[in-house]
Amino acid sequence: MERRKVDILCVQETRWKGSKALSIGAGFKLFYYGVDSKRNGVGVVLKEEFVRNVLEVKRVSDRVMSLKLEIEGVMLNDVSGYAPQVGCELEEKERFWSELDEVMESIPTGEKVAIGMDSNGHVGEGNTGDEEVMGKFGVKERNLEGQMVVDFAKRMDMAVDNTYFQKREEHRVTYKSGGRRTQVDYILCRRGNLKEISDCKVVVGESVARQHRMVVCRMTLLVCKTKRSKIEIEKKTKWWKLKKEECCEEFRQTLRQALGGQVMLPDDWETTAEVIRETGRKELGVSSGRKKEDKETWWWNEEVQDSIQRKRLAKKKWDMDRTEENRQEYKELQRRVKREVSKAKQKAYDELYTRLDTREGEKDLYRLARQRDRDGKDVQQVRVIKDRDGRVLTSEESVQRRWKEYFEELMNEENEREKRVEGVNSVEQKVDKIRKDEVRKALKRMKSGKAVGPDDIPVEVWK
């Protein structure tokens, strides 16, 4: 995806069991659904920059799922579909198209739709009688499953993007197996959005799947630029360095010099606090403020990258010249890549387990768990809400206005309140000064490594 500059990828026949979202590394996140590890399964892979734009994930079945995204005020629904094969029962095929119909009917007409699907059908070459939903540039003849694709497009006012662009047959064929060369994978959009599709073709030379080939569509969204508030990066003082004796001693000496050589702290709290913070920034340093992410591909070493590159080139060579020698070379490289990936993962896991046995590793374990928990959530952040009539509000001004309306109504409603306790007498008595030994006991009971308060000074400084 990174090499081909793909932002959203629909995948089918994944055979991944479960209903999850997870970070797959290299700046991409996978949303998937499957009920059987031996058949079916669908998913959508998103570029990391669009993960915050996800508003809703619908997992209809192990053949249909959809994501709703808000991109600069534009609502885009991305649907991944996997139609039953030619030999499946008619009832199963009708159930799939019924599920896809329900997804489309649930999407408001003003929102954009992109469907990436393995239809297991051929819409065929030519478009006589079907000019409103497809172009002329299909492959070979139409079959029953291909007719179902065309009928769906007519029902839902969709268009089959692949067929509108004149390409060499090599860039139209999506499935190759033995001597068979067909077109079964399609990308569909609303007919009214065809003007936003600038290209759609098959990408050759990728070794993702042995028989299927990736279809890439370039869609340009016509958006109204909205001014969004910048996310301020919070840079933090590296107070945790105080655990090291040498850092702690240097900090202590520098702080005393900054306080004019005094052992006791001055009475002015604001001055004292600012001197401590400034000394901490100077002696201990400041973090970059960037999010520390758990990389799922930390085992991805140079040997693995080199083997995968050679496998990709072998696949491209076999696609161009399908000799038995080229086929065997490609299969051998496939086996080698699997072995090297397995070896690299095992080595990385061994190193991880060794590190987790240490005190520092224990903290890494909790960080990894928190990161996995965040990555497993479909919607990371709620950025839009609906108005009174159920319409989605996308601009910051309209969202804030709606929240204002909501709280005004909530806080101004008459509710039964608890009776106030009246007539309580105040108690006045002498309060002794805080003693040094009380402060020492309090500091001793306080745990290190805790979050700082509003003054940005941790307990380790006072200890």
Tab-separated table of C-alpha atoms in Angstrom:
chain	number	residue	atom	x	y	z
A	1	MET	CA	0.000	0.000	0.000
A	2	GLU	CA	2.831	2.361	0.815
A	3	ARG	CA	4.624	1.633	-2.462
A	4	ARG	CA	1.453	2.004	-4.560
A	5	LYS	CA	0.230	5.031	-2.554
A	6	VAL	CA	-3.023	3.291	-1.584
A	7	ASP	CA	-4.972	4.933	1.270
A	8	ILE	CA	-7.882	2.477	1.613
A	9	LEU	CA	-7.702	-1.218	0.706
A	10	CYS	CA	-10.601	-3.713	0.636
A	11	VAL	CA	-9.539	-7.330	1.158
A	12	GLN	CA	-11.586	-10.511	0.713
A	13	GLU	CA	-11.242	-14.214	1.477
A	14	THR	CA	-9.043	-13.285	4.427
A	15	ARG	CA	-9.904	-16.423	6.452
A	16	TRP	CA	-9.246	-14.482	9.668
A	17	LYS	CA	-11.593	-15.519	12.450
A	18	GLY	CA	-12.879	-12.801	14.752
A	19	SER	CA	-14.187	-9.245	14.784
A	20	LYS	CA	-11.259	-6.943	15.434
A	21	ALA	CA	-9.253	-3.880	14.541
A	22	LEU	CA	-5.478	-3.924	14.835
A	23	SER	CA	-2.406	-1.977	13.794
A	24	ILE	CA	-0.400	-3.932	11.218
A	25	GLY	CA	2.610	-1.608	11.218
A	26	ALA	CA	4.092	0.745	8.605
A	27	GLY	CA	1.320	3.249	9.386
A	28	PHE	CA	-1.710	1.083	8.514
A	29	LYS	CA	-4.654	-0.307	10.491
A	30	LEU	CA	-6.791	-3.337	9.641
A	31	PHE	CA	-10.513	-3.753	10.387
A	32	TYR	CA	-11.774	-7.275	9.702
A	33	TYR	CA	-14.505	-9.829	10.308
A	34	GLY	CA	-14.698	-13.591	9.858
A	35	VAL	CA	-16.412	-16.588	11.444
A	36	ASP	CA	-14.389	-19.435	9.934
A	37	SER	CA	-10.613	-19.703	9.596
A	38	LYS	CA	-11.008	-21.896	6.503
A	39	ARG	CA	-13.335	-19.813	4.312
A	40	ASN	CA	-14.660	-16.320	3.604
A	41	GLY	CA	-13.735	-13.256	5.667
A	42	VAL	CA	-13.557	-9.579	4.678
A	43	GLY	CA	-11.571	-6.571	5.813
A	44	VAL	CA	-10.600	-2.961	5.177
A	45	VAL	CA	-7.081	-1.567	5.646
A	46	LEU	CA	-6.712	2.169	6.329
A	47	LYS	CA	-3.759	4.496	6.206
A	48	GLU	CA	-3.012	5.740	9.734
A	49	GLU	CA	-3.878	9.361	8.920
A	50	PHE	CA	-7.480	8.332	8.162
A	51	VAL	CA	-8.004	6.219	11.304
A	52	ARG	CA	-9.157	9.297	13.253
A	53	ASN	CA	-11.765	9.887	10.537
A	54	VAL	CA	-13.585	6.594	11.171
A	55	LEU	CA	-17.080	7.243	12.513
A	56	GLU	CA	-18.643	3.806	12.281
A	57	VAL	CA	-17.780	0.196	11.452
A	58	LYS	CA	-20.513	-2.247	10.393
A	59	ARG	CA	-19.677	-5.940	10.291
A	60	VAL	CA	-22.721	-7.399	8.540
A	61	SER	CA	-21.378	-10.892	7.817
A	62	ASP	CA	-18.184	-12.685	6.838
A	63	ARG	CA	-18.924	-11.508	3.276
A	64	VAL	CA	-19.913	-7.855	3.819
A	65	MET	CA	-18.566	-5.055	6.038
A	66	SER	CA	-18.405	-1.265	5.770
A	67	LEU	CA	-16.593	1.748	7.234
A	68	LYS	CA	-17.958	5.284	7.416
A	69	LEU	CA	-15.344	8.052	7.300
A	70	GLU	CA	-15.585	11.826	7.531
A	71	ILE	CA	-12.911	13.530	5.407
A	72	GLU	CA	-12.906	17.337	5.435
A	73	GLY	CA	-16.676	17.439	5.817
A	74	VAL	CA	-17.326	14.734	3.192
A	75	MET	CA	-18.911	11.447	4.296
A	76	LEU	CA	-17.329	8.437	2.558
A	77	ASN	CA	-18.624	4.882	3.023
A	78	ASP	CA	-16.150	2.172	2.081
A	79	VAL	CA	-17.654	-1.300	1.607
A	80	SER	CA	-15.778	-4.594	1.246
A	81	GLY	CA	-17.718	-7.465	-0.332
A	82	TYR	CA	-16.962	-11.101	-1.147
A	83	ALA	CA	-19.610	-12.765	-3.323
A	84	PRO	CA	-20.173	-16.559	-3.251
A	85	GLN	CA	-18.354	-18.607	-5.887
A	86	VAL	CA	-20.030	-19.920	-9.032
A	87	GLY	CA	-20.614	-23.373	-7.516
A	88	CYS	CA	-22.392	-22.096	-4.367
A	89	GLU	CA	-26.132	-22.458	-3.766
A	90	LEU	CA	-28.427	-19.773	-5.236
A	91	GLU	CA	-29.794	-19.084	-1.735
A	92	GLU	CA	-26.311	-18.126	-0.483
A	93	LYS	CA	-25.795	-15.808	-3.462
A	94	GLU	CA	-29.155	-14.102	-2.921
A	95	ARG	CA	-28.367	-13.664	0.793
A	96	PHE	CA	-25.100	-11.890	-0.086
A	97	TRP	CA	-26.786	-9.445	-2.473
A	98	SER	CA	-29.567	-8.861	0.055
A	99	GLU	CA	-26.965	-7.931	2.703
A	100	LEU	CA	-25.262	-5.570	0.264
A	101	ASP	CA	-28.647	-3.994	-0.562
A	102	GLU	CA	-29.317	-3.402	3.150
A	103	VAL	CA	-25.947	-1.694	3.594
A	104	MET	CA	-26.625	0.598	0.632
A	105	GLU	CA	-30.152	1.425	1.824
A	106	SER	CA	-28.780	2.441	5.240
A	107	ILE	CA	-26.438	5.030	3.665
A	108	PRO	CA	-27.969	8.515	3.122
A	109	THR	CA	-28.142	9.520	-0.548
A	110	GLY	CA	-25.909	12.549	0.023
A	111	GLU	CA	-22.953	10.425	1.191
A	112	LYS	CA	-20.322	8.971	-1.122
A	113	VAL	CA	-19.821	5.225	-1.516
A	114	ALA	CA	-16.896	3.102	-2.736
A	115	ILE	CA	-17.339	-0.681	-2.940
A	116	GLY	CA	-14.345	-2.964	-3.413
A	117	MET	CA	-15.521	-6.497	-4.105
A	118	ASP	CA	-14.558	-9.930	-5.334
A	119	SER	CA	-17.777	-10.663	-7.236
A	120	ASN	CA	-16.760	-14.085	-8.594
A	121	GLY	CA	-18.593	-12.985	-11.739
A	122	HIS	CA	-17.808	-11.551	-15.193
A	123	VAL	CA	-19.707	-8.439	-16.315
A	124	GLY	CA	-18.257	-9.014	-19.783
A	125	GLU	CA	-16.995	-6.823	-22.598
A	126	GLY	CA	-19.320	-4.208	-24.100
A	127	ASN	CA	-22.210	-2.378	-22.455
A	128	THR	CA	-25.148	-2.513	-24.865
A	129	GLY	CA	-28.301	-1.934	-22.822
A	130	ASP	CA	-26.308	-1.227	-19.651
A	131	GLU	CA	-24.656	2.067	-20.598
A	132	GLU	CA	-25.883	3.805	-17.431
A	133	VAL	CA	-23.976	1.488	-15.052
A	134	MET	CA	-20.858	0.302	-16.906
A	135	GLY	CA	-18.387	1.073	-19.677
A	136	LYS	CA	-17.279	-1.024	-22.651
A	137	PHE	CA	-13.979	-2.300	-21.278
A	138	GLY	CA	-14.732	-5.535	-19.466
A	139	VAL	CA	-13.222	-8.952	-20.242
A	140	LYS	CA	-14.796	-11.788	-22.265
A	141	GLU	CA	-18.484	-12.734	-21.880
A	142	ARG	CA	-20.943	-12.090	-19.053
A	143	ASN	CA	-22.111	-14.942	-16.808
A	144	LEU	CA	-24.960	-15.247	-14.270
A	145	GLU	CA	-22.846	-13.906	-11.398
A	146	GLY	CA	-21.753	-10.965	-13.562
A	147	GLN	CA	-25.400	-10.195	-14.340
A	148	MET	CA	-26.028	-10.015	-10.586
A	149	VAL	CA	-23.340	-7.307	-10.339
A	150	VAL	CA	-25.000	-5.315	-13.148
A	151	ASP	CA	-28.473	-5.740	-11.605
A	152	PHE	CA	-27.174	-4.523	-8.240
A	153	ALA	CA	-25.598	-1.468	-9.899
A	154	LYS	CA	-28.933	-0.634	-11.563
A	155	ARG	CA	-30.910	-1.052	-8.322
A	156	MET	CA	-28.588	1.171	-6.318
A	157	ASP	CA	-27.667	3.667	-9.067
A	158	MET	CA	-24.018	2.568	-8.986
A	159	ALA	CA	-21.328	2.314	-11.681
A	160	VAL	CA	-18.648	-0.355	-12.286
A	161	ASP	CA	-15.489	1.785	-12.389
A	162	ASN	CA	-13.132	-0.810	-13.946
A	163	THR	CA	-15.091	-0.870	-17.208
A	164	TYR	CA	-14.897	2.874	-17.963
A	165	PHE	CA	-11.155	3.052	-18.656
A	166	GLN	CA	-9.589	1.716	-21.838
A	167	LYS	CA	-6.569	-0.352	-20.826
A	168	ARG	CA	-4.519	-3.182	-22.255
A	169	GLU	CA	-6.054	-6.525	-21.335
A	170	GLU	CA	-3.155	-7.137	-18.936
A	171	HIS	CA	-4.411	-4.158	-16.889
A	172	ARG	CA	-8.045	-5.343	-16.955
A	173	VAL	CA	-7.603	-9.013	-16.005
A	174	THR	CA	-7.959	-9.381	-12.211
A	175	TYR	CA	-7.729	-13.183	-11.926
A	176	LYS	CA	-5.201	-15.547	-13.534
A	177	SER	CA	-5.048	-19.276	-12.863
A	178	GLY	CA	-3.496	-21.719	-15.303
A	179	GLY	CA	-4.800	-20.746	-18.709
A	180	ARG	CA	-7.789	-18.782	-17.346
A	181	ARG	CA	-7.733	-14.978	-17.524
A	182	THR	CA	-10.853	-13.244	-16.241
A	183	GLN	CA	-12.168	-10.114	-14.543
A	184	VAL	CA	-13.962	-10.816	-11.253
A	185	ASP	CA	-12.790	-8.014	-8.919
A	186	TYR	CA	-14.542	-4.651	-9.230
A	187	ILE	CA	-14.704	-1.209	-7.669
A	188	LEU	CA	-18.089	0.530	-7.727
A	189	CYS	CA	-19.157	4.076	-6.879
A	190	ARG	CA	-22.334	6.142	-7.174
A	191	ARG	CA	-23.079	7.180	-10.755
A	192	GLY	CA	-23.193	10.812	-9.653
A	193	ASN	CA	-19.583	10.574	-8.410
A	194	LEU	CA	-18.056	9.109	-11.590
A	195	LYS	CA	-16.518	12.496	-12.395
A	196	GLU	CA	-14.347	12.089	-9.288
A	197	ILE	CA	-12.828	8.819	-10.598
A	198	SER	CA	-9.734	9.663	-12.641
A	199	ASP	CA	-8.353	6.135	-13.154
A	200	CYS	CA	-9.037	2.482	-12.360
A	201	LYS	CA	-6.765	-0.380	-13.370
A	202	VAL	CA	-5.105	-3.634	-12.356
A	203	VAL	CA	-1.630	-3.362	-10.813
A	204	VAL	CA	0.695	-6.082	-12.086
A	205	GLY	CA	3.813	-7.376	-10.361
A	206	GLU	CA	2.528	-7.491	-6.768
A	207	SER	CA	2.803	-10.863	-5.026
A	208	VAL	CA	0.071	-10.369	-2.424
A	209	ALA	CA	-2.103	-13.199	-3.791
A	210	ARG	CA	-1.133	-15.979	-6.156
A	211	GLN	CA	-4.190	-15.747	-8.454
A	212	HIS	CA	-5.928	-12.435	-7.761
A	213	ARG	CA	-4.387	-9.103	-8.733
A	214	MET	CA	-4.858	-5.776	-7.019
A	215	VAL	CA	-7.303	-3.293	-8.576
A	216	VAL	CA	-6.433	0.350	-7.872
A	217	CYS	CA	-8.882	3.223	-8.278
A	218	ARG	CA	-7.929	6.891	-7.994
A	219	MET	CA	-10.766	8.916	-6.468
A	220	THR	CA	-10.509	12.655	-5.833
A	221	LEU	CA	-12.944	13.953	-3.225
A	222	LEU	CA	-14.368	17.413	-3.866
A	223	VAL	CA	-14.216	18.885	-0.362
A	224	CYS	CA	-14.659	22.273	1.245
A	225	LYS	CA	-11.536	22.985	3.258
A	226	THR	CA	-12.434	23.457	6.900
A	227	LYS	CA	-10.113	25.078	9.374
A	228	ARG	CA	-9.329	22.630	12.149
A	229	SER	CA	-7.651	23.515	15.395
A	230	LYS	CA	-4.092	22.262	15.595
A	231	ILE	CA	-3.341	19.475	18.014
A	232	GLU	CA	-0.744	20.830	20.415
A	233	ILE	CA	2.101	18.442	21.089
A	234	GLU	CA	2.752	18.204	24.816
A	235	LYS	CA	6.473	18.060	25.552
A	236	LYS	CA	7.292	16.607	28.947
A	237	THR	CA	10.343	16.921	31.182
A	238	LYS	CA	12.154	13.591	31.521
A	239	TRP	CA	11.677	13.379	35.289
A	240	TRP	CA	12.098	9.597	35.162
A	241	LYS	CA	15.860	10.143	34.798
A	242	LEU	CA	15.947	10.994	38.517
A	243	LYS	CA	15.937	7.239	39.171
A	244	LYS	CA	19.577	7.234	38.058
A	245	GLU	CA	21.876	8.294	40.887
A	246	GLU	CA	24.215	10.338	38.670
A	247	CYS	CA	21.310	12.272	37.097
A	248	CYS	CA	19.766	12.830	40.518
A	249	GLU	CA	23.032	14.241	41.953
A	250	GLU	CA	23.595	16.560	38.968
A	251	PHE	CA	20.028	17.828	39.243
A	252	ARG	CA	20.443	18.449	43.002
A	253	GLN	CA	23.688	20.423	42.541
A	254	THR	CA	22.336	22.502	39.648
A	255	LEU	CA	19.122	23.276	41.543
A	256	ARG	CA	21.058	24.497	44.589
A	257	GLN	CA	23.170	26.756	42.374
A	258	ALA	CA	20.017	28.096	40.718
A	259	LEU	CA	18.564	28.854	44.162
A	260	GLY	CA	21.671	30.848	45.062
A	261	GLY	CA	23.368	28.102	47.049
A	262	GLN	CA	20.561	27.922	49.608
A	263	VAL	CA	19.815	24.604	51.265
A	264	MET	CA	16.350	25.823	52.271
A	265	LEU	CA	13.804	26.740	49.614
A	266	PRO	CA	12.667	30.375	49.325
A	267	ASP	CA	9.229	31.344	50.661
A	268	ASP	CA	7.937	32.421	47.232
A	269	TRP	CA	6.295	29.256	45.827
A	270	GLU	CA	5.932	30.521	42.242
A	271	THR	CA	9.637	31.376	42.036
A	272	THR	CA	10.660	28.038	43.562
A	273	ALA	CA	8.416	26.017	41.244
A	274	GLU	CA	9.648	27.805	38.127
A	275	VAL	CA	13.311	27.318	39.119
A	276	ILE	CA	12.681	23.580	39.666
A	277	ARG	CA	10.901	23.197	36.315
A	278	GLU	CA	13.575	25.115	34.421
A	279	THR	CA	16.371	23.100	36.075
A	280	GLY	CA	14.574	19.872	35.175
A	281	ARG	CA	14.229	20.889	31.523
A	282	LYS	CA	17.879	21.919	31.368
A	283	GLU	CA	19.454	18.951	33.195
A	284	LEU	CA	17.098	16.080	32.332
A	285	GLY	CA	15.888	17.103	28.903
A	286	VAL	CA	12.443	17.259	27.295
A	287	SER	CA	10.584	14.588	25.313
A	288	SER	CA	9.629	15.186	21.680
A	289	GLY	CA	5.930	14.932	22.504
A	290	ARG	CA	5.308	12.487	19.693
A	291	LYS	CA	3.223	9.410	20.392
A	292	LYS	CA	5.280	6.308	21.080
A	293	GLU	CA	3.674	3.597	18.992
A	294	ASP	CA	3.911	-0.152	19.229
A	295	LYS	CA	5.222	-1.370	15.894
A	296	GLU	CA	3.647	-4.619	14.788
A	297	THR	CA	6.509	-5.180	12.335
A	298	TRP	CA	9.410	-4.827	14.775
A	299	TRP	CA	10.643	-8.206	13.518
A	300	TRP	CA	10.844	-6.827	9.943
A	301	ASN	CA	14.617	-6.952	9.419
A	302	GLU	CA	16.760	-6.393	6.323
A	303	GLU	CA	16.905	-10.108	5.422
A	304	VAL	CA	13.101	-10.348	5.368
A	305	GLN	CA	12.779	-7.178	3.296
A	306	ASP	CA	15.360	-8.441	0.795
A	307	SER	CA	13.633	-11.827	0.436
A	308	ILE	CA	10.211	-10.241	-0.071
A	309	GLN	CA	11.631	-7.916	-2.724
A	310	ARG	CA	13.149	-10.900	-4.577
A	311	LYS	CA	9.843	-12.777	-4.297
A	312	ARG	CA	7.991	-9.783	-5.770
A	313	LEU	CA	10.393	-9.595	-8.708
A	314	ALA	CA	10.050	-13.357	-9.275
A	315	LYS	CA	6.242	-12.976	-9.350
A	316	LYS	CA	6.542	-10.190	-11.897
A	317	LYS	CA	8.894	-12.307	-14.008
A	318	TRP	CA	6.462	-15.253	-13.908
A	319	ASP	CA	3.535	-13.003	-14.900
A	320	MET	CA	5.453	-11.841	-17.969
A	321	ASP	CA	6.824	-15.261	-18.984
A	322	ARG	CA	4.807	-18.162	-17.538
A	323	THR	CA	7.382	-20.920	-17.957
A	324	GLU	CA	7.752	-23.836	-15.549
A	325	GLU	CA	11.225	-22.612	-14.579
A	326	ASN	CA	9.904	-19.179	-13.557
A	327	ARG	CA	7.021	-20.798	-11.656
A	328	GLN	CA	9.366	-23.038	-9.656
A	329	GLU	CA	11.644	-20.082	-8.874
A	330	TYR	CA	8.670	-18.094	-7.559
A	331	LYS	CA	7.397	-21.015	-5.427
A	332	GLU	CA	10.870	-21.593	-3.952
A	333	LEU	CA	11.151	-17.913	-3.001
A	334	GLN	CA	7.691	-18.097	-1.417
A	335	ARG	CA	8.817	-20.956	0.818
A	336	ARG	CA	12.054	-19.138	1.672
A	337	VAL	CA	10.196	-15.974	2.668
A	338	LYS	CA	7.897	-17.949	4.984
A	339	ARG	CA	10.913	-19.567	6.668
A	340	GLU	CA	12.757	-16.266	7.121
A	341	VAL	CA	9.667	-14.475	8.448
A	342	SER	CA	9.094	-17.293	10.950
A	343	LYS	CA	12.759	-17.189	12.017
A	344	ALA	CA	12.766	-13.386	12.374
A	345	LYS	CA	9.567	-13.442	14.445
A	346	GLN	CA	10.902	-16.144	16.753
A	347	LYS	CA	14.137	-14.233	17.340
A	348	ALA	CA	12.252	-11.007	18.045
A	349	TYR	CA	9.878	-12.744	20.456
A	350	ASP	CA	12.795	-14.351	22.322
A	351	GLU	CA	14.378	-10.909	22.780
A	352	LEU	CA	11.033	-9.486	23.900
A	353	TYR	CA	10.480	-12.218	26.511
A	354	THR	CA	14.010	-11.689	27.865
A	355	ARG	CA	13.367	-7.950	28.205
A	356	LEU	CA	9.983	-8.481	29.860
A	357	ASP	CA	11.692	-10.377	32.692
A	358	THR	CA	13.387	-7.131	33.765
A	359	ARG	CA	11.860	-4.269	35.791
A	360	GLU	CA	11.933	-1.978	32.753
A	361	GLY	CA	10.366	-4.718	30.668
A	362	GLU	CA	7.420	-4.884	33.050
A	363	LYS	CA	6.578	-1.286	32.177
A	364	ASP	CA	6.923	-2.114	28.481
A	365	LEU	CA	4.402	-4.903	28.972
A	366	TYR	CA	1.783	-2.520	30.350
A	367	ARG	CA	2.525	-0.017	27.575
A	368	LEU	CA	2.115	-2.724	24.934
A	369	ALA	CA	-1.166	-3.828	26.513
A	370	ARG	CA	-2.527	-0.267	26.536
A	371	GLN	CA	-1.421	0.271	22.932
A	372	ARG	CA	-3.069	-2.972	21.789
A	373	ASP	CA	-6.254	-1.992	23.605
A	374	ARG	CA	-6.348	1.380	21.830
A	375	ASP	CA	-5.575	-0.190	18.458
A	376	GLY	CA	-8.356	-2.729	18.963
A	377	LYS	CA	-11.026	-0.019	19.116
A	378	ASP	CA	-12.853	0.744	15.869
A	379	VAL	CA	-13.521	4.416	16.622
A	380	GLN	CA	-10.553	6.180	18.242
A	381	GLN	CA	-12.122	9.578	18.832
A	382	VAL	CA	-15.642	10.998	18.508
A	383	ARG	CA	-15.241	14.086	16.309
A	384	VAL	CA	-18.751	14.543	14.910
A	385	ILE	CA	-22.277	14.322	16.328
A	386	LYS	CA	-25.834	14.369	14.980
A	387	ASP	CA	-28.286	17.265	15.181
A	388	ARG	CA	-31.909	17.035	16.343
A	389	ASP	CA	-32.968	15.592	12.982
A	390	GLY	CA	-30.246	12.923	12.834
A	391	ARG	CA	-28.015	14.739	10.319
A	392	VAL	CA	-24.270	14.402	10.902
A	393	LEU	CA	-22.541	17.660	11.858
A	394	THR	CA	-18.908	17.834	10.749
A	395	SER	CA	-17.657	21.398	11.267
A	396	GLU	CA	-16.236	22.369	14.662
A	397	GLU	CA	-18.588	25.346	14.934
A	398	SER	CA	-21.737	23.289	14.357
A	399	VAL	CA	-20.556	20.528	16.720
A	400	GLN	CA	-19.833	23.047	19.500
A	401	ARG	CA	-23.169	24.767	18.891
A	402	ARG	CA	-25.025	21.454	19.209
A	403	TRP	CA	-23.208	20.592	22.465
A	404	LYS	CA	-24.150	24.056	23.796
A	405	GLU	CA	-27.813	23.448	22.946
A	406	TYR	CA	-27.729	20.016	24.566
A	407	PHE	CA	-26.251	21.210	27.866
A	408	GLU	CA	-28.528	24.259	28.005
A	409	GLU	CA	-31.531	21.939	27.799
A	410	LEU	CA	-30.025	19.428	30.231
A	411	MET	CA	-29.076	21.954	32.908
A	412	ASN	CA	-32.256	24.034	32.728
A	413	GLU	CA	-34.713	21.182	33.215
A	414	GLU	CA	-36.563	21.097	36.515
A	415	ASN	CA	-35.581	17.976	38.442
A	416	GLU	CA	-36.192	16.872	42.006
A	417	ARG	CA	-33.203	17.786	44.079
A	418	GLU	CA	-32.071	16.571	47.449
A	419	LYS	CA	-32.989	18.877	50.286
A	420	ARG	CA	-30.090	20.931	51.494
A	421	VAL	CA	-28.951	20.392	55.042
A	422	GLU	CA	-29.430	23.705	56.819
A	423	GLY	CA	-28.415	24.927	60.194
A	424	VAL	CA	-25.035	23.187	60.332
A	425	ASN	CA	-22.686	24.970	62.729
A	426	SER	CA	-19.112	25.665	61.707
A	427	VAL	CA	-16.311	24.376	63.916
A	428	GLU	CA	-13.425	26.700	64.746
A	429	GLN	CA	-10.259	25.462	66.378
A	430	LYS	CA	-6.543	26.073	66.342
A	431	VAL	CA	-4.576	24.231	63.607
A	432	ASP	CA	-0.963	23.365	64.405
A	433	LYS	CA	1.847	24.087	61.957
A	434	ILE	CA	2.960	21.231	59.737
A	435	ARG	CA	6.092	19.626	61.182
A	436	LYS	CA	9.118	18.422	59.188
A	437	ASP	CA	8.718	14.838	60.356
A	438	GLU	CA	5.106	14.855	59.083
A	439	VAL	CA	6.333	15.985	55.666
A	440	ARG	CA	9.012	13.252	55.642
A	441	LYS	CA	6.434	10.578	56.525
A	442	ALA	CA	4.064	11.831	53.838
A	443	LEU	CA	6.820	11.799	51.203
A	444	LYS	CA	7.877	8.309	52.241
A	445	ARG	CA	4.346	6.999	51.750
A	446	MET	CA	4.009	8.579	48.291
A	447	LYS	CA	4.787	6.300	45.351
A	448	SER	CA	7.294	7.255	42.673
A	449	GLY	CA	6.586	7.156	38.951
A	450	LYS	CA	3.144	8.754	39.251
A	451	ALA	CA	1.717	11.441	36.962
A	452	VAL	CA	2.571	15.041	37.800
A	453	GLY	CA	-0.030	17.546	38.948
A	454	PRO	CA	-0.777	21.064	37.626
A	455	ASP	CA	2.619	22.314	38.855
A	456	ASP	CA	4.414	19.738	36.608
A	457	ILE	CA	6.708	18.702	39.482
A	458	PRO	CA	6.796	15.005	40.469
A	459	VAL	CA	7.242	13.641	43.984
A	460	GLU	CA	10.748	12.403	43.064
A	461	VAL	CA	11.988	16.021	43.153
A	462	TRP	CA	10.961	16.452	46.807
A	463	LYS	CA	12.281	13.017	47.762
